[in-house]
Coordinates of C-alpha atoms in Angstrom, one line a residue:
Chain A
M29 CA -25.8 -33.7 -5.2
K30 CA -22.8 -33.4 -2.4
F31 CA -21.3 -36.1 -4.8
Q32 CA -21.3 -33.3 -7.5
A33 CA -20.6 -30.5 -5.5
I34 CA -16.8 -31.8 -4.2
I35 CA -16.4 -32.7 -8.0
I36 CA -17.1 -29.0 -9.1
A37 CA -15.0 -27.8 -6.3
S38 CA -11.9 -29.8 -6.7
A39 CA -12.0 -28.7 -10.8
L40 CA -12.1 -25.6 -10.2
A41 CA -9.1 -25.9 -8.1
L42 CA -7.0 -28.1 -9.6
S43 CA -7.7 -25.5 -12.9
G44 CA -6.5 -22.8 -10.2
C45 CA -3.4 -24.5 -10.1
A46 CA -2.5 -24.9 -13.5
G47 CA -1.5 -22.0 -14.0
G48 CA 1.9 -22.5 -12.1
L49 CA 2.2 -23.3 -8.1
F50 CA 1.8 -19.6 -6.7
G51 CA 2.3 -17.7 -9.7
D52 CA -0.9 -15.7 -11.3
R53 CA -3.7 -16.7 -8.9
G54 CA -6.2 -15.3 -11.5
A55 CA -8.2 -12.2 -11.5
G56 CA -11.2 -12.9 -9.0
G57 CA -10.2 -16.3 -8.1
M58 CA -8.2 -17.6 -4.9
G59 CA -6.2 -14.0 -4.0
D60 CA -10.3 -12.7 -3.0
Q61 CA -12.1 -15.6 -1.9
G62 CA -9.2 -17.9 -1.1
F63 CA -8.9 -16.8 2.6
D64 CA -9.2 -18.9 5.4
G65 CA -9.7 -21.7 2.7
S66 CA -13.2 -20.7 2.2
G67 CA -12.6 -20.7 -1.8
G68 CA -9.9 -22.9 -2.5
L69 CA -9.4 -26.5 -1.0
G70 CA -12.3 -26.2 1.1
S71 CA -13.7 -29.1 3.6
T72 CA -15.4 -31.5 1.5
I73 CA -12.4 -31.3 -0.7
G74 CA -9.9 -34.3 0.2
T75 CA -9.9 -37.7 -0.8
G76 CA -11.8 -39.2 2.9
G77 CA -12.8 -36.4 4.6
L78 CA -12.7 -36.0 8.4
N79 CA -11.5 -39.8 9.0
D80 CA -8.8 -40.0 5.8
P81 CA -5.5 -38.4 7.8
S82 CA -4.2 -36.3 4.9
S83 CA -7.5 -34.7 3.7
V84 CA -7.8 -31.2 4.3
A85 CA -10.6 -31.5 6.7
F86 CA -8.4 -33.2 8.5
F87 CA -5.5 -30.8 8.6
Q88 CA -8.2 -27.6 8.8
Q89 CA -10.3 -29.4 12.0
N90 CA -7.5 -31.9 13.6
V91 CA -4.3 -30.2 13.1
G92 CA -5.3 -27.1 13.1
D93 CA -5.1 -24.6 10.1
R94 CA -4.6 -21.2 12.1
V95 CA -2.6 -19.9 15.1
L96 CA -3.4 -16.7 16.8
F97 CA -1.7 -13.9 18.0
A98 CA -1.7 -10.4 20.4
V99 CA -2.3 -7.3 20.1
D100 CA 0.5 -6.0 17.9
Q101 CA 2.0 -9.4 17.8
S102 CA 3.6 -11.6 15.4
T103 CA 5.4 -14.0 18.4
L104 CA 4.5 -17.0 18.2
S105 CA 3.2 -18.5 21.8
P106 CA 3.5 -21.8 22.8
E107 CA 0.0 -22.7 21.9
A108 CA 0.8 -21.5 18.2
R109 CA 4.1 -23.5 18.2
S110 CA 2.2 -26.3 19.2
V111 CA -0.2 -26.2 16.4
L112 CA 2.3 -25.3 13.1
D113 CA 4.6 -28.5 14.7
A114 CA 1.8 -30.4 13.6
Q115 CA 0.9 -28.7 10.5
A116 CA 5.1 -29.3 9.9
Q117 CA 3.9 -32.8 10.5
W118 CA 1.2 -33.4 8.3
L119 CA 3.0 -31.0 5.5
I120 CA 6.3 -33.5 5.5
A121 CA 3.5 -36.4 5.4
N122 CA 1.8 -35.2 3.0
P123 CA 3.8 -33.7 -0.1
G124 CA 1.4 -33.2 -2.5
Y125 CA 0.4 -30.6 -1.0
T126 CA 1.4 -26.6 -1.2
A127 CA 0.7 -24.1 1.7
L128 CA -0.3 -20.0 1.1
I129 CA 0.0 -18.7 5.0
E130 CA -2.3 -15.9 5.2
G131 CA -2.0 -13.2 7.8
H132 CA -4.3 -11.2 9.1
A133 CA -5.0 -8.6 11.6
D134 CA -7.9 -6.9 13.5
E135 CA -9.4 -4.1 12.7
Q136 CA -7.7 -1.7 15.4
G137 CA -5.2 -0.1 13.3
T138 CA -5.2 1.6 10.4
R139 CA -5.2 -0.3 6.7
E140 CA -1.0 0.3 5.6
Y141 CA 0.1 -0.7 9.0
N142 CA -2.1 -3.7 9.3
L143 CA -0.9 -5.2 5.5
A144 CA 2.8 -4.8 7.2
L145 CA 1.8 -6.6 10.0
G146 CA 0.0 -8.7 8.7
G147 CA 2.8 -9.8 6.6
R148 CA 5.2 -10.5 9.5
R149 CA 2.7 -12.7 11.3
A150 CA 2.1 -15.1 7.7
N151 CA 6.1 -15.0 7.7
A152 CA 6.8 -16.2 11.6
A153 CA 4.3 -19.0 11.0
R154 CA 6.3 -19.9 7.7
D155 CA 9.6 -19.4 9.2
Y156 CA 8.7 -21.6 12.4
L157 CA 7.6 -24.1 9.4
V158 CA 10.5 -23.7 7.7
S159 CA 12.5 -24.6 10.8
R160 CA 10.7 -27.6 11.2
G161 CA 11.5 -29.1 8.3
V162 CA 8.9 -27.9 5.5
P163 CA 10.4 -26.4 2.3
A164 CA 10.2 -23.0 1.9
T165 CA 9.5 -23.6 -1.8
R166 CA 6.0 -25.1 -0.5
M167 CA 5.3 -22.2 1.2
R168 CA 3.7 -18.6 0.0
T169 CA 3.2 -15.8 1.7
I170 CA -0.4 -13.5 2.3
S171 CA -1.6 -10.3 3.8
Y172 CA -4.7 -9.8 3.6
G173 CA -4.5 -6.8 6.6
K174 CA -7.8 -5.9 8.1
E175 CA -9.4 -7.0 5.0
R176 CA -10.7 -9.9 5.8
P177 CA -11.8 -10.8 9.8
I178 CA -12.9 -13.6 10.6
Q179 CA -15.4 -12.6 13.2
V180 CA -17.2 -9.2 12.8
C181 CA -17.9 -7.4 16.1
S182 CA -15.7 -5.3 17.3
T183 CA -14.9 -6.2 21.4
E184 CA -12.0 -8.1 21.7
A185 CA -13.9 -11.6 21.6
C186 CA -13.5 -11.4 18.0
Y187 CA -10.3 -8.8 17.4
S188 CA -8.2 -12.0 18.7
Q189 CA -10.1 -14.3 16.7
N190 CA -9.3 -12.1 13.6
R191 CA -5.0 -11.5 14.3
R192 CA -4.1 -14.7 12.9
A193 CA -1.9 -16.8 10.7
V194 CA -3.7 -19.5 8.3
T195 CA -2.4 -22.3 6.5
V196 CA -4.7 -22.7 3.3
L197 CA -3.4 -25.3 1.1
A198 CA -3.7 -25.7 -2.5
L199 CA -3.4 -29.2 -4.5
G200 CA 0.4 -28.8 -6.9
A201 CA 3.5 -30.1 -7.1
T202 CA 6.6 -28.5 -5.4
S203 CA 8.9 -27.2 -7.5
Chain B
M25 CA -11.3 17.8 -20.1
R26 CA -8.5 20.5 -20.7
Q27 CA -10.5 22.5 -23.2
F28 CA -13.8 22.2 -21.4
L29 CA -13.7 25.4 -20.1
T30 CA -12.1 28.7 -20.9
A31 CA -12.7 31.9 -18.6
I32 CA -12.5 35.2 -19.6
W33 CA -13.1 38.8 -17.5
I34 CA -15.7 40.8 -17.6
A35 CA -15.0 44.5 -18.0
A36 CA -16.5 45.9 -15.4
V37 CA -16.1 49.3 -14.0
A38 CA -16.7 49.4 -11.1
A39 CA -14.3 46.2 -10.3
L40 CA -11.6 48.8 -10.5
G41 CA -9.3 48.7 -7.7
L42 CA -11.7 45.8 -6.1
A43 CA -9.5 42.8 -8.3
A44 CA -7.2 42.2 -5.2
P45 CA -9.0 39.8 -2.6
S46 CA -6.8 41.5 -0.4
A47 CA -8.1 44.8 -1.0
A48 CA -10.7 43.6 1.1
Q49 CA -8.7 42.7 4.0
D50 CA -10.2 44.8 6.3
G51 CA -14.0 45.3 5.2
P52 CA -16.4 43.4 6.0
L53 CA -16.7 40.5 3.9
R54 CA -13.8 39.3 4.8
I55 CA -13.7 35.3 6.7
T56 CA -10.1 34.3 7.6
I57 CA -10.5 30.8 8.2
T58 CA -7.4 30.0 11.2
D59 CA -9.6 32.4 13.3
G60 CA -12.4 30.3 13.6
V61 CA -15.4 31.0 12.4
I62 CA -18.7 31.3 14.5
E63 CA -21.2 32.7 13.1
P64 CA -21.2 32.1 8.9
L65 CA -21.1 34.6 6.3
P66 CA -24.8 35.4 5.5
F67 CA -25.0 35.4 1.6
A68 CA -27.3 35.5 -0.9
V69 CA -27.3 33.9 -4.4
P70 CA -30.8 35.3 -6.6
T71 CA -31.7 32.4 -9.4
F72 CA -29.3 32.9 -11.9
V73 CA -30.7 35.2 -15.4
A74 CA -31.9 32.3 -18.1
R75 CA -31.0 34.8 -20.9
N76 CA -32.9 32.4 -23.6
A77 CA -35.8 29.5 -22.7
A78 CA -33.2 26.8 -23.2
A79 CA -31.5 28.0 -20.0
Q80 CA -34.0 27.9 -17.4
D81 CA -34.0 24.7 -16.1
I82 CA -29.4 24.8 -16.1
A83 CA -30.0 28.2 -14.7
Q84 CA -31.7 27.3 -11.5
D85 CA -29.7 24.3 -11.2
I86 CA -26.1 26.5 -11.6
T87 CA -27.6 28.1 -8.5
R88 CA -28.2 25.5 -6.1
V89 CA -25.1 23.8 -6.7
I90 CA -23.4 27.5 -5.8
A91 CA -25.6 27.7 -2.6
A92 CA -24.7 24.7 -1.7
D93 CA -20.7 24.6 -2.7
L94 CA -20.5 27.4 -0.2
S95 CA -23.5 26.4 2.6
N96 CA -21.5 23.0 2.8
T97 CA -18.0 25.3 3.8
G98 CA -20.3 25.9 7.4
L99 CA -18.6 29.5 6.9
F100 CA -21.2 30.9 5.2
R101 CA -25.2 30.9 5.5
E102 CA -27.7 31.5 2.5
I103 CA -30.3 34.0 2.6
P104 CA -33.5 31.5 1.5
Q105 CA -34.3 33.0 -1.6
D106 CA -38.2 33.7 -0.7
A107 CA -36.8 36.5 1.4
H108 CA -35.2 38.3 -1.0
I109 CA -36.7 41.5 -1.7
A110 CA -35.4 43.0 -4.6
R111 CA -35.7 40.3 -7.6
V112 CA -32.6 40.6 -10.5
S113 CA -34.5 40.2 -13.8
S114 CA -30.7 41.1 -15.6
F115 CA -27.3 40.3 -15.0
D116 CA -26.4 44.3 -16.4
S117 CA -28.8 45.5 -13.8
T118 CA -27.9 47.7 -11.2
V119 CA -27.6 46.6 -7.7
Q120 CA -30.5 47.5 -5.0
W121 CA -28.4 47.6 -1.8
S122 CA -30.9 48.8 -0.1
D123 CA -33.1 45.4 -0.7
W124 CA -30.0 43.4 -0.2
K125 CA -28.8 44.9 2.8
A126 CA -32.4 45.0 5.0
I127 CA -31.8 41.5 4.6
N128 CA -27.8 41.8 6.0
A129 CA -27.4 39.8 2.9
Q130 CA -23.7 40.7 2.9
A131 CA -22.3 39.0 0.2
L132 CA -24.6 39.0 -3.2
I133 CA -23.7 36.6 -6.1
T134 CA -25.5 37.2 -9.2
G135 CA -25.1 35.4 -13.0
S136 CA -26.6 35.0 -16.2
V137 CA -26.8 31.4 -18.1
L138 CA -26.8 31.4 -22.1
V139 CA -27.1 27.6 -23.4
E140 CA -26.1 28.6 -27.2
G141 CA -27.1 26.3 -30.4
D142 CA -24.5 24.3 -30.2
G143 CA -25.4 23.2 -26.6
R144 CA -22.4 25.2 -25.0
I145 CA -23.2 26.9 -22.3
V146 CA -22.3 30.1 -20.9
V147 CA -22.3 31.4 -17.7
Q148 CA -21.3 35.0 -16.2
F149 CA -21.1 36.5 -12.5
R150 CA -20.4 38.7 -10.2
L151 CA -19.6 38.9 -6.3
F152 CA -20.7 41.7 -4.7
D153 CA -19.5 43.3 -1.1
V154 CA -23.2 44.6 -0.4
F155 CA -22.4 46.6 2.8
S156 CA -19.6 48.8 0.4
E157 CA -21.4 48.8 -1.8
A158 CA -18.8 47.0 -4.4
Q159 CA -17.9 44.4 -6.6
L160 CA -15.0 42.3 -5.3
G161 CA -13.4 41.5 -7.9
D162 CA -14.0 41.2 -11.5
G163 CA -17.3 39.6 -12.8
L164 CA -16.3 35.7 -14.8
Q165 CA -17.5 34.2 -17.6
F166 CA -17.4 30.6 -18.2
V167 CA -18.0 28.6 -21.2
G168 CA -18.3 24.8 -21.1
T169 CA -20.2 21.7 -22.8
S170 CA -23.4 21.2 -21.2
D171 CA -22.6 17.8 -19.1
G172 CA -20.2 20.6 -17.7
W173 CA -22.4 22.2 -16.1
R174 CA -21.4 21.4 -12.2
R175 CA -17.8 21.8 -13.0
M176 CA -19.0 25.9 -14.6
A177 CA -21.4 26.6 -10.8
H178 CA -18.1 24.8 -8.9
K179 CA -16.1 27.3 -10.8
V180 CA -18.0 30.3 -9.4
A181 CA -18.1 28.6 -6.0
D182 CA -14.6 28.8 -6.2
A183 CA -13.9 32.5 -7.2
A184 CA -16.5 33.7 -4.8
Y185 CA -14.9 31.3 -1.7
S186 CA -11.4 32.4 -2.5
R187 CA -11.9 36.3 -3.2
I188 CA -14.2 36.2 0.7
T189 CA -11.8 34.3 2.4
G190 CA -8.2 34.4 0.3
E191 CA -7.8 31.1 0.3
G192 CA -7.6 29.0 -2.7
P193 CA -10.0 27.1 -4.4
Y194 CA -11.1 23.5 -4.6
F195 CA -15.3 22.5 -5.1
D196 CA -13.8 22.3 -8.6
S197 CA -11.9 18.7 -7.4
R198 CA -13.1 15.0 -7.6
V199 CA -12.3 12.5 -4.9
V200 CA -11.3 8.6 -5.8
F201 CA -12.1 5.7 -2.9
V202 CA -13.1 2.9 -2.9
S203 CA -16.9 1.5 -2.5
E204 CA -17.6 -1.4 -0.8
T205 CA -20.4 -3.1 -0.4
G206 CA -21.1 -6.7 1.2
P207 CA -20.9 -8.4 4.6
K208 CA -17.9 -6.6 7.2
N209 CA -16.0 -9.8 6.8
A210 CA -16.4 -10.7 3.0
R211 CA -16.5 -6.8 2.0
Q212 CA -16.7 -6.3 -1.8
K213 CA -14.3 -3.2 -2.6
R214 CA -14.6 -0.9 -6.3
L215 CA -12.2 1.9 -6.7
A216 CA -14.5 5.1 -7.5
I217 CA -14.4 8.1 -8.5
M218 CA -16.7 11.2 -7.7
D219 CA -17.1 15.6 -8.2
Y220 CA -15.7 16.9 -4.9
D221 CA -19.6 16.8 -3.9
G222 CA -20.4 12.8 -4.5
A223 CA -22.3 13.8 -7.4
N224 CA -21.1 12.4 -11.2
V225 CA -20.0 9.0 -9.3
Q226 CA -18.2 6.4 -12.0
Y227 CA -16.7 2.8 -10.9
L228 CA -13.5 2.1 -12.0
T229 CA -12.4 -0.7 -11.1
S230 CA -14.9 -4.2 -11.0
S231 CA -14.6 -5.3 -7.3
D232 CA -13.7 -8.9 -8.8
S233 CA -10.7 -8.5 -6.2
I234 CA -9.5 -5.8 -3.6
V235 CA -8.5 -2.5 -4.0
L236 CA -7.2 -0.2 -1.3
A237 CA -5.9 3.2 -0.9
P238 CA -6.1 5.2 -4.5
R239 CA -4.4 8.0 -4.8
F240 CA -4.8 10.4 -6.9
S241 CA -1.3 11.5 -9.4
P242 CA -0.5 15.4 -9.5
D243 CA -2.3 16.0 -13.3
G244 CA -5.4 13.9 -12.4
R245 CA -5.2 11.5 -15.1
R246 CA -3.6 8.1 -13.2
I247 CA -4.6 6.2 -10.3
I248 CA -2.0 4.3 -8.1
Y249 CA -3.1 2.1 -5.5
T250 CA -2.7 -1.3 -4.0
G251 CA -4.5 -4.4 -5.7
Y252 CA -4.8 -8.4 -5.3
E253 CA -5.7 -8.8 -9.0
S254 CA -3.2 -10.9 -9.4
G255 CA -4.1 -12.7 -6.2
F256 CA -1.0 -11.1 -4.2
P257 CA -1.4 -6.5 -3.1
R258 CA 0.3 -4.9 -5.7
V259 CA 1.1 -1.7 -6.8
T260 CA -1.3 -1.2 -9.7
V261 CA -1.9 2.4 -11.3
L262 CA -4.9 3.2 -13.7
D263 CA -5.1 5.2 -16.7
V264 CA -8.6 7.1 -15.2
A265 CA -9.7 7.7 -19.2
T266 CA -8.8 4.3 -20.6
L267 CA -9.3 2.2 -17.5
Q268 CA -5.9 0.8 -18.9
R269 CA -3.5 -0.7 -16.0
R270 CA -0.5 -1.8 -15.4
T271 CA 0.7 -3.5 -11.9
L272 CA 4.2 -2.0 -11.1
G273 CA 7.2 -3.2 -8.5
D274 CA 9.4 -5.5 -8.0
L275 CA 7.2 -8.9 -8.9
N276 CA 9.7 -10.5 -6.5
T277 CA 8.7 -9.0 -3.5
N278 CA 5.9 -10.0 -1.7
M279 CA 3.8 -7.7 -0.7
S280 CA 3.9 -4.2 -2.4
F281 CA 1.3 -1.4 -1.0
A282 CA 0.8 2.1 0.4
P283 CA 2.0 4.1 -3.2
R284 CA 1.9 7.7 -3.6
F285 CA 3.2 9.2 -6.1
S286 CA 5.7 12.0 -6.1
P287 CA 5.1 15.9 -6.9
D288 CA 6.2 16.1 -10.1
G289 CA 4.4 12.0 -11.2
S290 CA 7.6 10.8 -12.2
R291 CA 8.2 8.6 -9.1
A292 CA 6.4 6.0 -6.7
V293 CA 7.1 5.6 -3.2
Y294 CA 5.6 2.6 -1.9
S295 CA 5.9 0.0 1.6
A296 CA 7.0 -3.5 -0.2
E297 CA 7.6 -6.9 1.8
V298 CA 10.3 -9.1 2.0
A299 CA 10.7 -12.0 4.6
G300 CA 7.9 -10.6 6.7
N301 CA 9.6 -6.9 6.5
T302 CA 8.4 -3.8 5.5
D303 CA 10.4 -1.0 3.9
L304 CA 9.9 2.0 1.6
Y305 CA 10.6 2.2 -1.6
L306 CA 11.5 4.7 -4.5
L307 CA 9.9 3.3 -8.0
D308 CA 10.6 5.8 -11.5
L309 CA 7.7 5.3 -13.0
N310 CA 10.2 5.9 -16.7
T311 CA 12.1 3.4 -16.5
G312 CA 10.9 1.2 -14.1
A313 CA 13.8 0.9 -12.1
S314 CA 13.0 0.9 -7.8
T315 CA 15.6 1.7 -5.1
R316 CA 15.3 1.4 -1.7
L317 CA 15.1 4.0 1.3
T318 CA 14.8 2.0 4.3
S319 CA 16.3 -1.0 5.5
A320 CA 15.1 -1.0 9.1
P321 CA 13.7 -4.9 10.3
S322 CA 10.6 -2.2 11.7
I323 CA 8.1 -1.5 9.5
E324 CA 8.3 1.5 7.6
T325 CA 4.7 2.6 5.6
A326 CA 2.4 5.3 4.6
P327 CA 5.1 7.5 2.6
S328 CA 3.9 10.8 1.7
F329 CA 5.9 13.6 -0.5
S330 CA 6.9 16.8 0.7
P331 CA 5.2 19.3 -1.8
D332 CA 8.5 20.1 -3.3
G333 CA 9.6 16.9 -3.4
S334 CA 12.4 16.7 -1.7
R335 CA 11.4 15.4 1.9
I336 CA 9.2 12.0 2.5
V337 CA 7.1 11.6 5.3
F338 CA 6.1 8.4 6.9
E339 CA 5.4 5.8 9.8
S340 CA 7.7 3.5 11.5
D341 CA 6.9 0.9 14.3
R342 CA 10.5 1.0 14.9
S343 CA 10.4 3.2 18.2
G344 CA 7.8 -0.1 19.5
A345 CA 4.7 1.2 18.3
P346 CA 3.8 3.6 15.0
Q347 CA 4.8 6.8 15.2
L348 CA 5.8 9.2 11.9
Y349 CA 9.4 10.4 10.3
I350 CA 10.6 13.0 8.0
M351 CA 13.5 11.9 5.4
S352 CA 14.7 13.2 2.4
A353 CA 13.4 12.3 -0.1
G354 CA 16.6 9.8 -1.0
G355 CA 16.2 7.4 2.1
G356 CA 17.9 7.7 5.3
E357 CA 17.0 7.4 9.1
G358 CA 14.9 10.0 9.2
N359 CA 13.8 12.2 12.2
R360 CA 10.8 11.5 14.6
I361 CA 8.3 14.0 14.9
S362 CA 5.5 12.6 16.8
F363 CA 6.2 12.6 20.2
G364 CA 2.4 12.2 21.4
E365 CA 0.4 9.7 23.6
G366 CA -0.3 6.9 21.2
R367 CA -0.2 5.5 18.2
Y368 CA 0.3 7.6 14.9
G369 CA 0.1 6.5 11.7
T370 CA -0.8 7.8 7.5
P371 CA 0.8 11.2 8.1
V372 CA 0.1 13.3 4.9
W373 CA 1.4 16.7 3.6
S374 CA -0.3 19.6 3.6
P375 CA -0.5 21.0 -0.2
R376 CA 0.5 23.7 0.9
G377 CA 3.8 22.4 2.9
D378 CA 3.6 23.4 6.4
Q379 CA 1.1 20.2 7.9
I380 CA 0.9 17.0 8.4
A381 CA -2.3 15.4 8.8
F382 CA -2.2 11.7 10.4
T383 CA -4.3 9.0 12.3
K384 CA -4.1 8.6 16.1
Q385 CA -4.8 5.8 18.0
N386 CA -5.1 6.4 22.0
A387 CA -7.2 5.1 24.5
G388 CA -9.8 3.3 22.4
R389 CA -10.2 6.3 20.4
F390 CA -8.9 7.2 16.4
H391 CA -8.6 10.3 16.0
I392 CA -7.9 12.4 12.3
G393 CA -5.3 15.2 13.6
V394 CA -2.8 17.7 12.1
M395 CA 0.3 18.9 13.3
R396 CA 3.4 21.2 12.0
I397 CA 6.0 19.3 10.1
D398 CA 8.3 19.5 13.4
G399 CA 5.9 17.6 15.1
S400 CA 4.5 20.8 16.8
E401 CA 0.7 22.0 17.4
E402 CA -0.8 19.2 17.3
R403 CA -4.5 19.6 17.2
L404 CA -7.1 16.5 16.7
L405 CA -9.6 17.5 14.7
T406 CA -12.5 14.2 14.9
G407 CA -12.4 11.7 17.3
A408 CA -14.3 8.5 17.2
F409 CA -14.1 4.8 17.0
L410 CA -12.4 4.6 14.3
D411 CA -11.6 7.2 12.5
E412 CA -8.3 6.9 9.4
G413 CA -6.4 7.7 6.7
P414 CA -6.6 11.6 6.1
T415 CA -6.7 13.5 2.4
W416 CA -6.1 17.2 1.9
A417 CA -8.3 19.2 0.2
P418 CA -6.1 21.1 -3.0
N419 CA -6.5 23.8 -0.9
G420 CA -5.3 22.8 2.1
R421 CA -8.1 23.9 4.1
V422 CA -10.4 20.6 4.4
V423 CA -9.5 17.3 5.1
M424 CA -11.5 14.3 3.9
F425 CA -11.0 10.8 5.7
T426 CA -12.6 7.4 6.2
R427 CA -15.1 6.8 9.4
E428 CA -16.1 3.8 10.4
S429 CA -18.8 2.3 12.8
P430 CA -18.6 -0.5 15.1
G431 CA -19.8 -3.5 15.3
A432 CA -21.3 -6.7 12.9
Q433 CA -23.1 -4.1 11.0
G434 CA -20.5 -1.3 10.8
A435 CA -19.6 0.4 7.8
P436 CA -17.1 2.9 7.1
A437 CA -18.1 6.3 5.0
L438 CA -16.0 9.4 3.9
Y439 CA -16.6 12.7 5.6
T440 CA -14.6 15.9 5.9
V441 CA -13.5 18.7 8.5
D442 CA -12.3 21.5 8.0
V443 CA -8.3 22.5 10.0
T444 CA -9.2 23.7 12.8
G445 CA -11.9 20.8 13.1
R446 CA -15.2 22.7 12.7
N447 CA -17.6 21.4 10.6
L448 CA -17.3 17.2 10.1
Q449 CA -20.1 16.6 7.6
R450 CA -20.3 13.6 5.9
A451 CA -20.0 13.2 2.4
A452 CA -22.0 11.7 -0.4
T453 CA -21.7 8.3 -1.7
P454 CA -24.1 5.5 -3.3
A455 CA -22.8 3.2 -1.4
A456 CA -20.1 2.6 2.2
A457 CA -17.1 3.9 1.0
S458 CA -13.5 4.3 2.7
D459 CA -9.6 5.4 1.2
P460 CA -10.6 8.9 -0.4
N461 CA -7.9 10.8 -2.1
W462 CA -8.7 14.6 -3.0
G463 CA -7.5 15.2 -6.4
P464 CA -6.2 18.2 -7.9
L465 CA -7.9 21.2 -8.6
L466 CA -9.9 21.1 -12.4
D467 CA -8.3 23.0 -15.1

């Protein structure tokens, strides 16, 4: 049963990429469900799960798919840079993947400003990955502003998890 | 829709010399909103006379909508019908002044409804200043199709409101907003449109992709918004009648958002993000040509035109935190207008041109406020966990906004408040709702 689910998810993910690397993600496709990787290449996808260092699951859980930001900030902390260093190494070692970097904000702020802030955060992560040797053509950024919190409480404990840039992987040939 | 209502003046001898609202300026029947109203003005609206049997139900419905429009402003208080002494059995019968004075009805609205053989509805009404024993303004007659009965009621209430307050009408208008369902971490959002009072909700998009911050074109026929239909945030225009959508803007930019129409409807000002930097752009909707208006490393967003189209107010964090600026519609640096404590965002120019409504974040709370266009006379109208995104009623006297409640079960709702900060009310919506934009007065 589990195996069957994996195959279906893979097929969906591949068909999602068929239209182009990043171009048309399709109405109702990954654009909405893809935040934090939950609808794209999920943790069940990959050739060997957590034990396979080239799997998405390994990337998400061992490398670390996200970096966090201070209030209103898009500068990368030392911790964030070390996560991105590991992401860069992984992306260089696994050239078959492209990355969509999602920028997010907490709910303390207006919708418009948070969209722009999410854009800043996603680009800060992307620029750092480029500086570490990941080809810019393999990455794209998107901002969800405050539309997709990962934690739903209204205290700093949740806000600190929501101010994030998440690297979401997809299979695809680099151009 | 344009031909849907026709209005004619009913000749009324009693109205001579009283047609202009200003004639009542010194009389008792006058509310000046900016002075603030402590005691709402009592009015009576007997059920409109049904001129035939077919009009019986609709006459009652129309009367209730008129009473609700006026009462919900907080400026008027309806005297319940069971307290009425006089009975109005004919639209043209003589007003029993003493009966209305006895129950302290300062304003009296009478009317009639006829349903014609082809289904069209004819609504007539008159407004009286009871203590002056005089009609206030001319009688009016509206003719419309039966599905537009609520609009006719709003037209009647608008006329009464305008004559008594001296302010422009706003009841016969619609609001576009984002209807929200689902959990906080996976909200589903749809564009929806409704009458200003929450009636006639109609959904314009499916919930397949995120939609944000819709805004009406000046004629109310198009809506411009930020949509994720392509997978990425893009300025999109939707035709209200056909529901056809078109994505706009330079596709080489990573994200385009926060659009608003120019007052003539021919252009849109919006934000676009390129390499992490958000600036303002102006899009010619006819040619598709885009012009960059700002070029700073800071975030420039939430632009809104002045009613004459000559200037744009926007939000920028160039000083370190978001503040409000006004620049020429041709672009440039702009002048900062907000100097109070806290962070300012989502400025919206009032339809009268004299004020800016905004969102303010200070000391852990959000406020909706207004200030003059030079930044003076800042007044906060609300305060809560999260208030944002004001939009002006067509007459510039009421502001609608989003109020979101905190916590895991938190959800947004639409609220209205008048420009004096009084009469805070939750607007009726079928589900959670956010990002309202008040459309133009309908014709």
